[in-house]
Short mmCIF file of C-alpha atoms in Angstrom, two decimals:
data_model
loop_
_atom_site.label_atom_id
_atom_site.label_comp_id
_atom_site.label_asym_id
_atom_site.label_seq_id
_atom_site.Cartn_x
_atom_site.Cartn_y
_atom_site.Cartn_z
CA MET W 1 29.28 -43.47 -21.66
CA SER W 2 29.00 -45.57 -18.54
CA GLY W 3 32.17 -46.28 -16.58
CA GLN W 4 31.01 -49.76 -15.60
CA SER W 5 33.47 -52.64 -15.58
CA LEU W 6 33.72 -54.93 -18.59
CA LEU W 7 31.98 -58.27 -18.72
CA VAL W 8 33.69 -61.55 -17.92
CA PRO W 9 32.29 -65.04 -18.54
CA GLY W 10 30.08 -66.45 -15.79
CA SER W 11 29.18 -70.05 -15.00
CA ILE W 12 26.67 -71.82 -17.23
CA SER W 13 23.87 -73.84 -15.65
CA PRO W 14 22.91 -77.35 -16.83
CA THR W 15 20.98 -77.77 -20.08
CA ARG W 16 17.27 -77.10 -19.63
CA HIS W 17 14.76 -79.86 -20.30
CA VAL W 18 12.41 -79.74 -23.29
CA PRO W 19 9.40 -82.08 -23.12
CA ALA W 20 9.65 -85.05 -25.46
CA SER W 21 6.31 -84.08 -27.02
CA ILE W 22 7.84 -80.94 -28.55
CA ALA W 23 9.32 -81.45 -32.04
CA ARG W 24 13.03 -80.67 -32.37
CA PRO W 25 14.70 -78.96 -35.34
CA GLU W 26 16.74 -81.42 -37.39
CA TYR W 27 20.06 -79.96 -36.21
CA VAL W 28 19.60 -80.79 -32.52
CA GLY W 29 22.25 -83.32 -31.51
CA LYS W 30 24.31 -82.63 -34.64
CA ALA W 31 27.42 -80.53 -35.13
CA ALA W 32 25.74 -78.38 -37.77
CA PRO W 33 22.40 -78.07 -39.55
CA THR W 34 21.75 -79.68 -42.91
CA PRO W 35 22.23 -76.99 -45.59
CA TYR W 36 18.94 -75.54 -46.81
CA THR W 37 18.16 -76.21 -50.47
CA GLY W 38 14.57 -74.94 -50.66
CA PRO W 39 13.19 -71.65 -51.98
CA GLU W 40 13.50 -68.25 -50.32
CA VAL W 41 9.90 -67.50 -51.40
CA GLN W 42 7.44 -69.32 -49.15
CA ASP W 43 3.89 -70.44 -49.81
CA ALA W 44 0.91 -69.12 -47.85
CA GLU W 45 0.70 -72.17 -45.60
CA THR W 46 4.35 -71.87 -44.54
CA ILE W 47 3.93 -68.14 -43.88
CA GLU W 48 0.93 -68.84 -41.67
CA ARG W 49 2.97 -71.31 -39.63
CA MET W 50 5.73 -68.70 -39.38
CA ARG W 51 3.20 -66.21 -37.96
CA ILE W 52 2.60 -68.64 -35.12
CA ALA W 53 6.33 -69.21 -34.51
CA GLY W 54 7.03 -65.49 -34.71
CA ARG W 55 4.27 -64.60 -32.30
CA ILE W 56 5.49 -67.13 -29.71
CA ALA W 57 9.08 -65.87 -30.05
CA ALA W 58 7.94 -62.28 -29.56
CA GLN W 59 5.82 -63.18 -26.54
CA ALA W 60 8.65 -65.20 -24.98
CA MET W 61 11.05 -62.30 -25.41
CA ALA W 62 8.56 -59.86 -23.90
CA GLU W 63 8.00 -62.18 -20.94
CA ALA W 64 11.74 -62.49 -20.29
CA ALA W 65 12.18 -58.72 -20.65
CA LYS W 66 9.72 -58.14 -17.79
CA HIS W 67 12.33 -59.65 -15.48
CA ILE W 68 15.21 -57.37 -16.53
CA ALA W 69 16.34 -55.53 -13.39
CA PRO W 70 19.49 -54.98 -11.34
CA GLY W 71 20.34 -58.17 -9.47
CA VAL W 72 18.80 -60.57 -12.00
CA THR W 73 21.05 -63.05 -13.82
CA THR W 74 21.00 -63.57 -17.56
CA ASP W 75 20.43 -67.26 -16.81
CA GLU W 76 17.15 -66.34 -15.12
CA LEU W 77 16.03 -64.52 -18.28
CA ASP W 78 16.87 -67.66 -20.24
CA ARG W 79 14.76 -69.74 -17.85
CA VAL W 80 11.73 -67.50 -18.30
CA ALA W 81 11.90 -67.56 -22.12
CA HIS W 82 12.62 -71.30 -22.19
CA GLU W 83 9.61 -72.15 -20.04
CA PHE W 84 7.34 -69.82 -22.00
CA MET W 85 8.25 -71.44 -25.34
CA CYS W 86 7.91 -74.96 -24.00
CA ASP W 87 4.58 -74.12 -22.36
CA HIS W 88 3.35 -73.00 -25.81
CA GLY W 89 4.57 -76.11 -27.60
CA ALA W 90 7.61 -74.48 -29.21
CA TYR W 91 11.26 -75.52 -29.14
CA PRO W 92 13.84 -72.80 -28.33
CA SER W 93 15.71 -72.70 -31.64
CA THR W 94 19.09 -71.69 -30.22
CA LEU W 95 19.21 -74.66 -27.81
CA GLY W 96 21.62 -77.10 -29.45
CA TYR W 97 22.13 -75.02 -32.60
CA ARG W 98 25.77 -75.73 -33.49
CA GLY W 99 26.21 -76.63 -29.83
CA PHE W 100 24.84 -73.40 -28.34
CA PRO W 101 23.88 -74.34 -24.78
CA LYS W 102 20.97 -72.03 -23.98
CA SER W 103 17.47 -71.04 -25.14
CA LEU W 104 18.17 -67.39 -25.93
CA CYS W 105 21.16 -65.12 -26.48
CA SER W 106 21.75 -62.44 -23.84
CA SER W 107 24.19 -59.76 -24.99
CA VAL W 108 25.04 -57.17 -22.36
CA ASN W 109 26.74 -53.79 -22.93
CA GLU W 110 29.80 -54.41 -25.16
CA VAL W 111 28.55 -57.80 -26.39
CA ILE W 112 27.49 -57.42 -30.03
CA CYS W 113 25.66 -60.74 -30.28
CA HIS W 114 25.49 -64.41 -29.23
CA GLY W 115 26.10 -63.88 -25.53
CA ILE W 116 25.48 -67.06 -23.53
CA PRO W 117 23.12 -66.71 -20.53
CA ASP W 118 25.02 -67.53 -17.36
CA SER W 119 25.53 -66.39 -13.77
CA THR W 120 26.23 -62.79 -14.87
CA VAL W 121 24.22 -60.42 -12.69
CA LEU W 122 22.68 -57.38 -14.36
CA THR W 123 23.57 -54.07 -12.73
CA ASP W 124 22.01 -50.63 -12.73
CA GLY W 125 22.89 -48.87 -15.98
CA ASP W 126 23.36 -51.96 -18.15
CA ILE W 127 21.80 -52.46 -21.55
CA VAL W 128 20.90 -56.02 -22.50
CA ASN W 129 19.86 -57.55 -25.80
CA LEU W 130 17.62 -60.60 -25.78
CA ASP W 131 17.56 -62.70 -28.96
CA VAL W 132 14.77 -65.29 -28.98
CA THR W 133 13.81 -67.75 -31.71
CA ALA W 134 10.95 -70.26 -31.52
CA TYR W 135 10.50 -73.42 -33.60
CA ILE W 136 7.02 -74.85 -34.01
CA HIS W 137 5.08 -76.57 -36.82
CA GLY W 138 8.38 -77.03 -38.68
CA VAL W 139 9.36 -73.35 -38.97
CA HIS W 140 11.25 -70.68 -37.02
CA GLY W 141 10.42 -67.14 -35.87
CA ASP W 142 13.37 -64.98 -34.80
CA ASN W 143 13.46 -61.60 -33.02
CA ASN W 144 15.55 -59.55 -30.64
CA ALA W 145 15.53 -56.23 -28.83
CA THR W 146 17.79 -54.23 -26.53
CA TYR W 147 16.45 -53.20 -23.12
CA LEU W 148 17.53 -50.70 -20.47
CA CYS W 149 18.33 -51.97 -16.98
CA GLY W 150 17.76 -49.30 -14.37
CA ASP W 151 19.22 -45.81 -14.84
CA VAL W 152 21.10 -45.89 -18.16
CA ASP W 153 23.46 -43.16 -19.36
CA GLU W 154 22.36 -40.88 -22.18
CA ASP W 155 24.79 -42.17 -24.82
CA SER W 156 23.59 -45.73 -24.29
CA ARG W 157 19.93 -44.73 -24.19
CA LEU W 158 20.22 -42.87 -27.48
CA LEU W 159 22.12 -45.76 -29.07
CA VAL W 160 19.27 -48.11 -28.18
CA GLU W 161 16.60 -45.70 -29.40
CA ARG W 162 18.38 -45.05 -32.69
CA THR W 163 19.12 -48.71 -33.35
CA ARG W 164 15.40 -49.41 -33.03
CA GLU W 165 14.73 -46.58 -35.47
CA ALA W 166 17.33 -47.98 -37.90
CA LEU W 167 15.40 -51.27 -37.98
CA ASN W 168 12.11 -49.45 -38.53
CA ARG W 169 13.55 -47.44 -41.42
CA ALA W 170 15.02 -50.55 -43.01
CA ILE W 171 11.70 -52.38 -42.83
CA LYS W 172 9.96 -49.47 -44.55
CA ALA W 173 12.53 -49.57 -47.37
CA VAL W 174 11.73 -53.18 -48.34
CA ARG W 175 9.72 -53.40 -51.57
CA PRO W 176 9.41 -56.08 -54.25
CA GLY W 177 11.72 -55.27 -57.14
CA ARG W 178 14.35 -53.59 -55.00
CA GLN W 179 17.64 -55.29 -54.21
CA ILE W 180 18.40 -56.65 -50.74
CA ASN W 181 21.22 -54.13 -50.29
CA ILE W 182 18.68 -51.29 -49.94
CA ILE W 183 18.34 -52.50 -46.34
CA GLY W 184 21.97 -51.90 -45.44
CA ARG W 185 22.09 -48.64 -47.39
CA VAL W 186 19.25 -47.21 -45.31
CA ILE W 187 20.70 -48.46 -42.01
CA GLU W 188 24.25 -47.24 -42.65
CA SER W 189 23.20 -43.81 -43.91
CA TYR W 190 21.11 -43.31 -40.76
CA ALA W 191 23.81 -44.62 -38.39
CA LYS W 192 26.46 -42.36 -39.93
CA ARG W 193 24.51 -39.30 -38.80
CA PHE W 194 25.50 -40.13 -35.23
CA GLY W 195 28.96 -41.52 -35.85
CA TYR W 196 27.91 -45.07 -34.98
CA GLY W 197 29.67 -48.16 -36.24
CA VAL W 198 27.61 -50.66 -38.25
CA VAL W 199 28.58 -54.29 -37.66
CA ARG W 200 29.41 -56.00 -40.94
CA ASP W 201 30.30 -59.62 -40.22
CA PHE W 202 27.01 -60.59 -38.53
CA THR W 203 23.96 -60.14 -40.71
CA GLY W 204 20.28 -60.76 -41.19
CA HIS W 205 19.35 -64.02 -42.87
CA GLY W 206 16.73 -66.00 -44.68
CA ILE W 207 14.52 -67.99 -42.34
CA ASN W 208 11.71 -70.53 -42.82
CA SER W 209 11.94 -74.25 -42.08
CA SER W 210 15.65 -73.45 -41.82
CA PHE W 211 16.96 -71.24 -38.99
CA HIS W 212 19.47 -69.71 -41.45
CA SER W 213 18.63 -70.45 -45.07
CA GLY W 214 21.76 -69.05 -46.70
CA LEU W 215 20.26 -65.72 -47.82
CA ILE W 216 22.39 -62.89 -46.40
CA VAL W 217 20.91 -59.53 -45.41
CA PRO W 218 23.79 -57.09 -44.75
CA HIS W 219 23.21 -54.03 -42.59
CA TYR W 220 25.85 -51.90 -44.32
CA ASP W 221 25.80 -50.51 -47.84
CA SER W 222 27.09 -53.48 -49.85
CA PRO W 223 27.32 -53.36 -53.65
CA HIS W 224 27.81 -57.13 -53.71
CA HIS W 225 24.45 -58.20 -52.25
CA THR W 226 22.08 -57.68 -55.16
CA THR W 227 19.43 -60.37 -54.62
CA ASP W 228 16.07 -59.13 -55.90
CA ILE W 229 13.39 -58.82 -53.22
CA LYS W 230 10.28 -60.83 -54.13
CA PRO W 231 6.84 -61.28 -52.56
CA GLY W 232 6.80 -64.27 -50.22
CA MET W 233 10.46 -64.02 -49.23
CA THR W 234 10.99 -64.44 -45.48
CA PHE W 235 14.09 -63.08 -43.75
CA THR W 236 15.32 -61.16 -40.74
CA ILE W 237 16.63 -57.63 -40.47
CA GLU W 238 18.73 -57.16 -37.31
CA PRO W 239 21.05 -54.13 -37.33
CA MET W 240 23.86 -54.00 -34.77
CA LEU W 241 25.13 -50.46 -34.12
CA THR W 242 28.08 -49.50 -31.92
CA LEU W 243 29.23 -46.36 -30.13
CA GLY W 244 32.72 -46.95 -31.55
CA THR W 245 34.30 -49.44 -33.90
CA TYR W 246 32.42 -52.25 -35.61
CA GLU W 247 35.49 -54.48 -35.31
CA TYR W 248 35.20 -57.26 -32.75
CA ASP W 249 36.84 -59.95 -30.66
CA MET W 250 35.37 -63.32 -29.76
CA TRP W 251 35.53 -64.97 -26.36
CA GLU W 252 37.04 -68.42 -25.97
CA ASP W 253 33.52 -69.89 -25.81
CA GLY W 254 33.36 -69.47 -29.59
CA TRP W 255 30.09 -67.54 -29.38
CA THR W 256 30.30 -64.29 -27.44
CA VAL W 257 31.23 -61.40 -29.77
CA VAL W 258 32.41 -58.15 -28.15
CA THR W 259 33.39 -54.81 -29.66
CA LYS W 260 37.16 -54.51 -30.04
CA ASP W 261 37.18 -51.16 -28.24
CA ARG W 262 34.72 -52.54 -25.62
CA ARG W 263 32.29 -49.70 -26.21
CA ARG W 264 28.59 -50.42 -26.10
CA THR W 265 26.44 -51.84 -28.85
CA ALA W 266 22.71 -52.36 -29.46
CA GLN W 267 20.60 -54.53 -31.77
CA PHE W 268 16.97 -54.99 -32.82
CA GLU W 269 15.46 -57.68 -35.05
CA HIS W 270 12.24 -58.79 -36.69
CA THR W 271 11.34 -61.66 -38.99
CA LEU W 272 9.50 -60.37 -42.07
CA VAL W 273 7.59 -61.63 -45.05
CA VAL W 274 7.62 -59.53 -48.20
CA THR W 275 4.15 -58.60 -49.45
CA GLU W 276 3.08 -57.18 -52.81
CA THR W 277 3.50 -53.64 -51.45
CA GLY W 278 6.02 -53.90 -48.62
CA THR W 279 6.34 -56.20 -45.63
CA GLU W 280 4.47 -57.88 -42.83
CA ILE W 281 6.29 -58.27 -39.51
CA LEU W 282 5.89 -61.86 -38.33
CA THR W 283 7.41 -61.34 -34.86
CA LEU W 284 4.78 -59.23 -33.17
CA PRO W 285 3.33 -60.33 -29.83
#
């Protein structure tokens, strides 16, 4: 893999402004969100609102991704996504969620998830995950993808390509009547072909009017997660695969999660609704 130096925390810019006309999620300004007590199965009207949120999140991520290049800071990517969501009447869901200070997560190289955009400058050969969630009309849409920055080494390129494929295979495995652990079974069996680690402690989740509803979607083969999949359920699938161990360390910021062996990791995510025959992806641009 690449011999590039390991990441260190950069400086974080001031909190970005969100127009007062844009509705905030209930957790903004609070230490934690109010626990969700509603159903995991959503009605047609809620799903339609989630299509809008998902589409804006996907478009914001795509817009930010256009700016990925050597010499660009992760804070600049945050600015692009932030302005896109605000310009489309959506609130960046991560901004103020449990105190998170930015409008997307930017996870570079060995960062598994929840990297904070800052003054870090992308370099040739990096891989960078952007995780963008939009809140509009009272619901969230959540997606992420890992992108190549410049000339990326073969091991990293294949990791990214195969992590995307793991998500695609997991989506195809979702059917009403199956248990939620089919998702992790498919992902882990595919990842094992290549000797990849599958992150266990950070999972997919139920999503609707709540950013994280309490439903857990593991990406490894778990006999303990036996929730039945039902039409109308809305949740994310977001596998995190690693070139080495799935064990991790966390930076002092309380957010940034890095692989314990500091080898690279990739992630992809969509928000889905379960249909009578499979799924519909809600986070398509």
